[in-house]
Coordinates of N, CA and C and ligand atoms in Angstrom, one line a residue:
X1 N 37.9 8.7 -7.9 CA 37.9 7.6 -9.0 C 37.7 6.3 -8.4
X2 N 36.8 5.5 -8.9 CA 36.6 4.2 -8.3 C 37.4 3.2 -9.2
X3 N 37.7 3.6 -10.4 CA 38.4 2.6 -11.3 C 39.9 2.8 -11.1
X4 N 40.6 1.8 -10.8 CA 42.0 1.9 -10.5 C 42.9 1.5 -11.7
X5 N 42.3 1.2 -12.8 CA 43.2 0.8 -14.0 C 44.1 1.9 -14.3
X6 N 45.3 1.6 -14.7 CA 46.4 2.6 -14.9 C 46.0 3.7 -15.9
X7 N 45.3 3.3 -17.0 CA 45.0 4.3 -18.0 C 43.6 4.8 -18.0
X8 N 43.0 4.6 -16.9 CA 41.6 5.1 -16.8 C 41.5 6.6 -17.2
X9 N 40.6 6.8 -18.1 CA 40.5 8.2 -18.6 C 39.5 8.9 -17.8
X10 N 40.0 10.0 -17.1 CA 39.1 10.8 -16.3 C 38.5 11.8 -17.2
X11 N 37.3 12.2 -16.9 CA 36.7 13.3 -17.7 C 35.9 14.2 -16.7
X12 N 35.9 15.5 -17.0 CA 35.1 16.5 -16.3 C 34.5 17.5 -17.2
X13 N 33.5 18.2 -16.8 CA 33.1 19.4 -17.6 C 34.3 20.3 -17.9
X14 N 34.3 20.9 -19.1 CA 35.4 21.7 -19.5 C 35.6 22.9 -18.5
X15 N 36.8 23.0 -17.9 CA 37.1 24.0 -17.0 C 37.1 25.4 -17.7
X16 N 36.5 26.4 -17.0 CA 36.3 27.7 -17.6 C 37.7 28.3 -18.1
X17 N 38.7 27.8 -17.5 CA 40.1 28.3 -18.0 C 40.2 27.9 -19.5
X18 N 39.5 26.9 -20.0 CA 39.6 26.5 -21.3 C 38.4 26.9 -22.2
X19 N 37.6 27.8 -21.6 CA 36.6 28.4 -22.4 C 37.2 29.5 -23.3
X20 N 36.5 29.9 -24.3 CA 36.9 31.0 -25.1 C 36.8 32.3 -24.3
X21 N 37.9 33.0 -24.1 CA 37.8 34.3 -23.4 C 37.0 35.3 -24.3
X22 N 37.2 35.2 -25.6 CA 36.5 36.2 -26.5 C 35.0 36.0 -26.4
X23 N 34.5 34.8 -26.2 CA 33.1 34.5 -26.1 C 32.5 34.4 -24.7
X24 N 33.4 34.3 -23.7 CA 33.0 34.0 -22.4 C 32.1 32.7 -22.3
X25 N 32.5 31.8 -23.1 CA 31.7 30.5 -23.2 C 32.6 29.4 -23.8
X26 N 32.1 28.2 -23.7 CA 33.0 27.1 -24.3 C 33.1 27.3 -25.8
X27 N 34.3 26.8 -26.3 CA 34.5 26.9 -27.8 C 33.4 26.2 -28.5
X28 N 33.0 26.7 -29.7 CA 31.9 26.2 -30.4 C 32.4 25.5 -31.7
X29 N 33.4 26.1 -32.3 CA 33.8 25.6 -33.7 C 35.2 25.3 -33.8
X30 N 35.6 24.4 -34.7 CA 37.0 24.2 -35.1 C 37.4 25.4 -35.9
X31 N 38.6 25.9 -35.6 CA 39.2 27.1 -36.2 C 39.4 26.9 -37.7
X32 N 39.6 25.6 -38.1 CA 39.9 25.3 -39.5 C 38.6 24.9 -40.3
X33 N 38.0 23.8 -39.9 CA 36.9 23.2 -40.7 C 35.5 23.7 -40.2
X34 N 35.5 24.5 -39.1 CA 34.3 25.1 -38.5 C 33.3 24.1 -37.9
X35 N 33.7 22.9 -37.9 CA 32.8 21.8 -37.3 C 32.3 22.3 -35.9
X36 N 31.0 22.0 -35.6 CA 30.5 22.3 -34.3 C 31.0 21.3 -33.3
X37 N 31.9 21.8 -32.4 CA 32.6 20.8 -31.5 C 31.8 20.2 -30.4
X38 N 31.0 21.0 -29.7 CA 30.2 20.3 -28.6 C 29.2 19.3 -29.1
X39 N 28.7 19.5 -30.3 CA 27.7 18.6 -30.8 C 28.3 17.4 -31.6
X40 N 29.6 17.5 -31.8 CA 30.2 16.3 -32.6 C 30.9 15.4 -31.6
X41 N 31.1 14.2 -32.1 CA 31.8 13.2 -31.2 C 33.4 13.3 -31.4
X42 N 33.8 14.1 -32.3 CA 35.2 14.2 -32.7 C 35.9 14.9 -31.5
X43 N 37.0 14.3 -31.0 CA 37.8 15.0 -30.0 C 38.4 16.3 -30.6
X44 N 38.7 17.2 -29.7 CA 39.4 18.5 -30.2 C 40.3 19.0 -29.1
X45 N 41.3 19.8 -29.6 CA 42.3 20.4 -28.8 C 41.9 21.9 -28.6
X46 N 42.2 22.3 -27.4 CA 42.1 23.7 -27.1 C 43.5 24.2 -26.8
X47 N 43.9 25.3 -27.4 CA 45.3 25.9 -27.1 C 45.1 27.3 -26.8
X48 N 45.7 27.8 -25.7 CA 45.7 29.2 -25.4 C 47.1 29.6 -25.0
X49 N 47.5 30.8 -25.5 CA 48.8 31.4 -25.1 C 48.4 32.5 -24.1
X50 N 49.0 32.5 -23.0 CA 48.6 33.4 -21.9 C 49.8 34.1 -21.3
X51 N 49.6 35.2 -20.6 CA 50.6 35.8 -19.9 C 50.2 35.7 -18.4
X52 N 51.2 35.4 -17.5 CA 50.9 35.4 -16.1 C 49.9 34.3 -15.8
X53 N 50.3 33.2 -15.2 CA 49.4 32.1 -14.9 C 49.9 31.4 -13.6
X54 N 48.9 31.2 -12.7 CA 49.3 30.6 -11.4 C 48.6 29.2 -11.2
X55 N 48.1 28.7 -12.3 CA 47.5 27.4 -12.2 C 46.0 27.5 -12.1
X56 N 45.5 28.7 -11.9 CA 44.1 28.9 -11.8 C 43.5 30.0 -12.7
X57 N 44.3 31.1 -12.7 CA 43.8 32.2 -13.6 C 44.9 32.9 -14.3
X58 N 44.6 33.5 -15.4 CA 45.6 34.2 -16.2 C 45.5 35.7 -16.1
X59 N 46.6 36.4 -16.4 CA 46.6 37.8 -16.4 C 46.0 38.3 -17.7
X60 N 46.5 37.7 -18.8 CA 45.9 38.1 -20.1 C 46.0 37.0 -21.1
X61 N 45.1 36.9 -22.0 CA 45.1 35.8 -23.1 C 45.7 36.5 -24.3
X62 N 46.7 35.8 -24.9 CA 47.3 36.4 -26.1 C 46.6 35.8 -27.4
X63 N 46.4 34.5 -27.4 CA 45.6 34.0 -28.4 C 45.0 32.7 -27.9
X64 N 43.9 32.2 -28.6 CA 43.2 31.0 -28.2 C 42.5 30.5 -29.4
X65 N 42.4 29.2 -29.4 CA 41.6 28.5 -30.5 C 41.3 27.1 -30.1
X66 N 40.3 26.5 -30.8 CA 40.0 25.1 -30.7 C 40.2 24.5 -32.1
X67 N 40.7 23.3 -32.1 CA 40.9 22.6 -33.4 C 40.5 21.2 -33.3
X68 N 39.7 20.6 -34.2 CA 39.3 19.2 -34.1 C 40.6 18.4 -34.4
X69 N 40.6 17.1 -34.0 CA 41.8 16.3 -34.1 C 42.1 16.0 -35.6
X70 N 41.1 16.0 -36.5 CA 41.4 15.8 -37.9 C 42.2 17.0 -38.5
X71 N 41.8 18.2 -38.1 CA 42.6 19.3 -38.6 C 43.9 19.4 -37.9
X72 N 44.0 19.0 -36.7 CA 45.3 19.1 -35.9 C 46.2 18.1 -36.6
X73 N 45.7 16.9 -37.0 CA 46.5 15.9 -37.7 C 47.0 16.5 -39.0
X74 N 46.1 17.2 -39.7 CA 46.5 17.8 -41.0 C 47.6 18.7 -40.8
X75 N 47.5 19.5 -39.8 CA 48.6 20.5 -39.4 C 49.9 19.8 -39.1
X76 N 49.8 18.7 -38.4 CA 51.0 18.0 -37.9 C 51.7 17.4 -39.1
X77 N 50.9 17.0 -40.2 CA 51.5 16.4 -41.4 C 52.2 17.4 -42.2
X78 N 52.0 18.7 -41.9 CA 52.7 19.7 -42.6 C 54.1 19.9 -42.1
X79 N 54.4 19.4 -40.9 CA 55.7 19.4 -40.4 C 56.6 18.5 -41.3
X80 N 57.8 18.8 -41.5 CA 58.7 17.9 -42.2 C 59.0 16.7 -41.3
X81 N 59.4 15.6 -42.0 CA 59.6 14.3 -41.2 C 60.6 14.5 -40.1
X82 N 61.7 15.2 -40.5 CA 62.8 15.5 -39.5 C 62.3 16.3 -38.3
X83 N 61.5 17.3 -38.6 CA 61.0 18.1 -37.5 C 60.1 17.3 -36.6
X84 N 59.2 16.5 -37.2 CA 58.3 15.6 -36.4 C 59.1 14.7 -35.5
X85 N 60.1 14.1 -36.1 CA 60.9 13.1 -35.3 C 61.6 13.8 -34.2
X86 N 62.2 15.0 -34.4 CA 62.9 15.7 -33.4 C 62.0 16.1 -32.2
X87 N 60.7 16.6 -32.6 CA 59.8 16.9 -31.6 C 59.4 15.7 -30.8
X88 N 59.1 14.6 -31.5 CA 58.8 13.3 -30.8 C 59.8 12.9 -29.8
X89 N 61.1 12.9 -30.2 CA 62.1 12.5 -29.3 C 62.4 13.5 -28.2
X90 N 62.1 14.8 -28.4 CA 62.1 15.8 -27.4 C 61.2 15.4 -26.3
X91 N 59.9 15.0 -26.6 CA 58.9 14.7 -25.6 C 59.3 13.3 -24.9
X92 N 59.8 12.4 -25.7 CA 60.2 11.1 -25.1 C 61.3 11.3 -24.1
X93 N 62.3 12.2 -24.4 CA 63.4 12.3 -23.5 C 62.9 13.2 -22.3
X94 N 62.0 14.1 -22.4 CA 61.8 15.1 -21.4 C 60.5 14.8 -20.6
X95 N 59.6 14.1 -21.1 CA 58.3 13.9 -20.4 C 57.9 12.5 -20.3
X96 N 57.6 12.1 -19.0 CA 57.1 10.7 -18.8 C 55.6 10.8 -18.5
X97 N 54.8 10.7 -19.6 CA 53.4 11.0 -19.5 C 52.7 10.0 -18.6
X98 N 53.2 8.7 -18.6 CA 52.5 7.7 -17.7 C 52.8 8.0 -16.3
X99 N 54.0 8.3 -15.9 CA 54.3 8.7 -14.6 C 53.5 9.9 -14.1
X100 N 53.5 10.9 -15.0 CA 52.8 12.1 -14.7 C 51.3 11.8 -14.5
X101 N 50.7 11.0 -15.3 CA 49.3 10.6 -15.1 C 49.1 10.0 -13.7
X102 N 50.0 9.1 -13.4 CA 49.8 8.4 -12.1 C 49.9 9.3 -11.0
X103 N 50.8 10.3 -11.1 CA 50.9 11.3 -10.0 C 49.7 12.3 -9.9
X104 N 49.1 12.6 -11.1 CA 48.1 13.7 -11.1 C 46.7 13.2 -11.2
X105 N 46.5 11.9 -11.4 CA 45.1 11.4 -11.7 C 44.1 11.8 -10.8
X106 N 44.4 11.9 -9.5 CA 43.3 12.3 -8.5 C 43.5 13.8 -8.1
X107 N 44.4 14.5 -8.7 CA 44.6 15.9 -8.3 C 43.7 16.8 -9.1
X108 N 43.5 18.1 -8.6 CA 42.7 19.0 -9.3 C 43.4 19.7 -10.4
X109 N 42.7 20.4 -11.2 CA 43.3 21.0 -12.5 C 44.5 21.9 -12.2
X110 N 44.5 22.6 -11.1 CA 45.6 23.4 -10.8 C 46.9 22.7 -10.8
X111 N 46.9 21.5 -10.2 CA 48.1 20.7 -10.1 C 48.5 20.1 -11.5
X112 N 47.6 19.9 -12.4 CA 47.9 19.5 -13.7 C 48.6 20.6 -14.5
X113 N 48.3 21.8 -14.1 CA 48.7 23.0 -15.0 C 49.7 23.9 -14.4
X114 N 49.9 23.9 -13.1 CA 50.7 24.9 -12.5 C 52.2 24.9 -12.9
X115 N 52.7 23.7 -13.2 CA 54.1 23.6 -13.5 C 54.3 23.2 -15.0
X116 N 55.3 23.7 -15.6 CA 55.6 23.4 -17.0 C 55.8 21.9 -17.2
X117 N 55.2 21.4 -18.3 CA 55.3 20.0 -18.6 C 56.8 19.6 -18.8
X118 N 57.6 20.5 -19.4 CA 59.0 20.2 -19.7 C 59.9 20.6 -18.6
X119 N 59.8 21.8 -18.1 CA 60.7 22.3 -17.1 C 60.3 22.2 -15.6
X120 N 59.0 21.8 -15.4 CA 58.5 21.6 -14.1 C 58.6 22.9 -13.2
X121 N 58.6 24.0 -13.9 CA 58.6 25.3 -13.1 C 57.3 26.1 -13.4
X122 N 57.1 27.0 -12.4 CA 55.9 27.8 -12.6 C 56.1 29.0 -13.4
X123 N 55.1 29.7 -13.8 CA 55.2 30.9 -14.6 C 55.1 32.1 -13.7
X124 N 56.0 33.0 -13.8 CA 55.9 34.2 -13.0 C 54.9 35.2 -13.6
X125 N 54.7 36.3 -12.9 CA 53.6 37.2 -13.3 C 53.8 37.7 -14.7
X126 N 55.1 37.9 -15.1 CA 55.3 38.5 -16.4 C 55.5 37.4 -17.5
X127 N 55.6 36.1 -17.0 CA 56.0 35.0 -17.9 C 54.8 34.7 -18.8
X128 N 55.2 34.0 -19.9 CA 54.2 33.5 -20.9 C 54.2 32.0 -21.0
X129 N 53.1 31.4 -21.3 CA 53.0 30.0 -21.5 C 51.9 29.7 -22.4
X130 N 51.8 28.4 -22.8 CA 50.6 27.9 -23.5 C 49.9 26.8 -22.7
X131 N 48.6 26.8 -22.8 CA 47.8 25.8 -22.1 C 47.1 25.0 -23.1
X132 N 47.1 23.7 -22.9 CA 46.5 22.7 -23.8 C 45.6 21.8 -23.1
X133 N 44.4 21.6 -23.8 CA 43.5 20.6 -23.2 C 42.9 19.8 -24.4
X134 N 42.6 18.5 -24.1 CA 41.9 17.7 -25.1 C 40.5 17.5 -24.6
X135 N 39.5 17.7 -25.5 CA 38.1 17.7 -25.1 C 37.3 16.8 -26.1
X136 N 36.1 16.4 -25.6 CA 35.2 15.7 -26.5 C 33.8 16.1 -26.0
X137 N 33.0 16.6 -26.9 CA 31.7 17.2 -26.5 C 31.9 18.3 -25.5
X138 N 31.2 18.1 -24.4 CA 31.4 19.1 -23.3 C 32.3 18.7 -22.2
X139 N 33.1 17.6 -22.5 CA 34.0 17.1 -21.5 C 35.4 17.3 -21.8
X140 N 36.2 17.5 -20.7 CA 37.7 17.6 -20.8 C 38.2 16.2 -20.5
X141 N 39.2 15.7 -21.3 CA 39.7 14.4 -21.0 C 41.1 14.5 -20.4
X142 N 41.4 13.7 -19.4 CA 42.7 13.7 -18.7 C 43.4 12.5 -18.9
X143 N 44.6 12.6 -19.6 CA 45.5 11.5 -19.7 C 46.9 12.1 -19.9
X144 N 47.2 12.4 -21.2 CA 48.4 13.2 -21.5 C 48.1 14.7 -21.2
X145 N 47.0 15.1 -21.7 CA 46.5 16.4 -21.5 C 45.7 16.4 -20.2
X146 N 45.4 17.6 -19.6 CA 45.8 18.9 -20.0 C 47.3 19.2 -19.5
X147 N 47.9 20.1 -20.2 CA 49.2 20.6 -19.7 C 49.5 22.0 -20.0
X148 N 50.6 22.5 -19.4 CA 51.1 23.9 -19.6 C 52.5 23.8 -20.1
X149 N 52.9 24.6 -21.0 CA 54.3 24.6 -21.4 C 54.7 26.1 -21.4
X150 N 55.8 26.4 -20.7 CA 56.3 27.7 -20.6 C 57.0 28.1 -22.0
X151 N 57.0 29.4 -22.2 CA 57.6 30.0 -23.5 C 59.0 29.5 -23.6
X152 N 59.7 29.4 -22.5 CA 61.1 29.0 -22.5 C 61.3 27.6 -23.2
X153 N 60.3 26.7 -22.8 CA 60.4 25.3 -23.4 C 59.9 25.3 -24.8
X154 N 58.9 26.2 -25.1 CA 58.4 26.3 -26.5 C 59.5 26.8 -27.5
X155 N 60.3 27.7 -26.9 CA 61.4 28.2 -27.7 C 62.5 27.1 -28.0
X156 N 62.7 26.2 -27.1 CA 63.6 25.1 -27.3 C 63.0 24.2 -28.4
X157 N 61.7 24.0 -28.4 CA 61.0 23.2 -29.4 C 61.1 23.8 -30.8
X158 N 60.9 25.1 -30.8 CA 61.0 25.9 -32.1 C 62.3 25.6 -32.7
X159 N 63.4 25.6 -31.9 CA 64.8 25.4 -32.4 C 64.9 24.0 -33.1
X160 N 64.0 23.1 -32.8 CA 64.1 21.8 -33.4 C 63.4 21.7 -34.8
X161 N 62.6 22.7 -35.1 CA 61.9 22.7 -36.4 C 62.7 23.2 -37.5
X162 N 62.6 22.6 -38.7 CA 63.4 23.0 -39.8 C 62.8 24.3 -40.4
X163 N 63.6 25.0 -41.1 CA 63.1 26.3 -41.7 C 61.9 26.1 -42.6
X164 N 61.9 24.9 -43.3 CA 60.8 24.6 -44.2 C 59.5 24.4 -43.3
X165 N 59.6 23.7 -42.3 CA 58.5 23.5 -41.4 C 58.0 24.8 -40.8
X166 N 58.9 25.7 -40.4 CA 58.4 27.0 -39.9 C 57.7 27.8 -40.9
X167 N 58.2 27.7 -42.2 CA 57.5 28.5 -43.2 C 56.1 27.9 -43.5
X168 N 56.0 26.6 -43.5 CA 54.7 25.9 -43.7 C 53.7 26.3 -42.6
X169 N 54.2 26.3 -41.3 CA 53.3 26.7 -40.2 C 52.8 28.1 -40.4
X170 N 53.7 29.0 -40.9 CA 53.3 30.3 -41.1 C 52.3 30.4 -42.1
X171 N 52.5 29.7 -43.3 CA 51.5 29.7 -44.3 C 50.1 29.2 -43.8
X172 N 50.2 28.1 -43.0 CA 49.0 27.5 -42.5 C 48.3 28.5 -41.6
X173 N 49.0 29.2 -40.8 CA 48.4 30.2 -39.9 C 47.7 31.2 -40.8
X174 N 48.3 31.7 -41.9 CA 47.7 32.7 -42.7 C 46.4 32.2 -43.3
X175 N 46.4 30.9 -43.8 CA 45.2 30.3 -44.4 C 44.1 30.3 -43.3
X176 N 44.5 30.0 -42.1 CA 43.6 29.6 -41.0 C 42.7 30.8 -40.6
X177 N 43.3 31.9 -40.6 CA 42.7 33.0 -39.9 C 42.0 33.9 -40.9
X178 N 40.7 33.8 -41.0 CA 39.9 34.8 -41.8 C 39.1 35.7 -40.9
X179 N 39.4 35.7 -39.6 CA 38.7 36.5 -38.7 C 39.2 37.9 -38.7
X180 N 38.9 38.6 -37.6 CA 39.3 40.0 -37.5 C 40.8 40.2 -37.7
X181 N 41.3 41.2 -38.3 CA 42.7 41.4 -38.6 C 43.5 41.5 -37.4
X182 N 42.9 42.0 -36.3 CA 43.6 42.1 -35.0 C 44.1 40.7 -34.5
X183 N 43.2 39.8 -34.7 CA 43.5 38.4 -34.3 C 44.6 37.8 -35.2
X184 N 44.5 38.2 -36.5 CA 45.4 37.7 -37.4 C 46.8 38.1 -37.1
X185 N 46.9 39.4 -36.7 CA 48.2 40.0 -36.3 C 48.8 39.3 -35.0
X186 N 47.9 39.0 -34.1 CA 48.3 38.3 -32.9 C 48.8 37.0 -33.2
X187 N 48.1 36.2 -34.1 CA 48.6 34.9 -34.4 C 49.9 34.9 -35.1
X188 N 50.1 35.9 -36.0 CA 51.4 36.0 -36.7 C 52.5 36.3 -35.8
X189 N 52.2 37.1 -34.8 CA 53.3 37.4 -33.8 C 53.5 36.3 -32.8
X190 N 52.3 35.8 -32.3 CA 52.4 35.0 -31.1 C 52.4 33.5 -31.3
X191 N 51.8 33.0 -32.3 CA 51.7 31.6 -32.3 C 50.6 31.2 -33.2
X192 N 50.1 29.9 -33.3 CA 50.7 28.8 -32.4 C 52.2 28.5 -32.8
X193 N 52.9 28.4 -31.8 CA 54.4 28.2 -32.1 C 54.6 26.8 -32.5
X194 N 54.1 25.9 -31.7 CA 54.2 24.5 -32.1 C 52.8 23.8 -31.9
X195 N 52.4 23.1 -32.9 CA 51.2 22.4 -32.8 C 51.3 21.0 -32.3
X196 N 50.7 20.7 -31.2 CA 50.9 19.4 -30.6 C 49.7 18.5 -30.7
Ligands
ZN1 ZN1 38.5 20.8 -38.0

């Protein structure tokens, strides 16, 4: 990096870890509005739930999707105000994104992802976690993203959500998935647990 400004946004081609495993290629469409993501200027999030992850490769993918920031925002607004505030303060108390960026800015992807954003621990072979990246076009953006959150931390976050919010997330997931029923079942069981 030649630019030393603190918030310099680093970008690289999207790491294959954040490609669609189902397609063995980068994600093409927003799961909700179906917008073509690589051709659009709209940033988008990629979320994957995986089992066994060492910072480089996963043992198995449980679910995966890409969502444009507009639809992600729409999902976020479905959370109750109380739930949103509790999740926000959870991150404020537990994660120093600025410090993290300063530490990781020149590191490779493995270092960004190997340890849990919240618990700073690795995932064991049997462990599950979710991987998150923010992309635009064919580029991955590095600032707060990318990160990994272990299931243990996601469970803590789930406990912060109101019953109303959990029900709305379930409804939204049901609306979202018009694909193969197998995928629908996975989503119902597995997540997305928390939409960030
Ligand atoms: Zn969308």
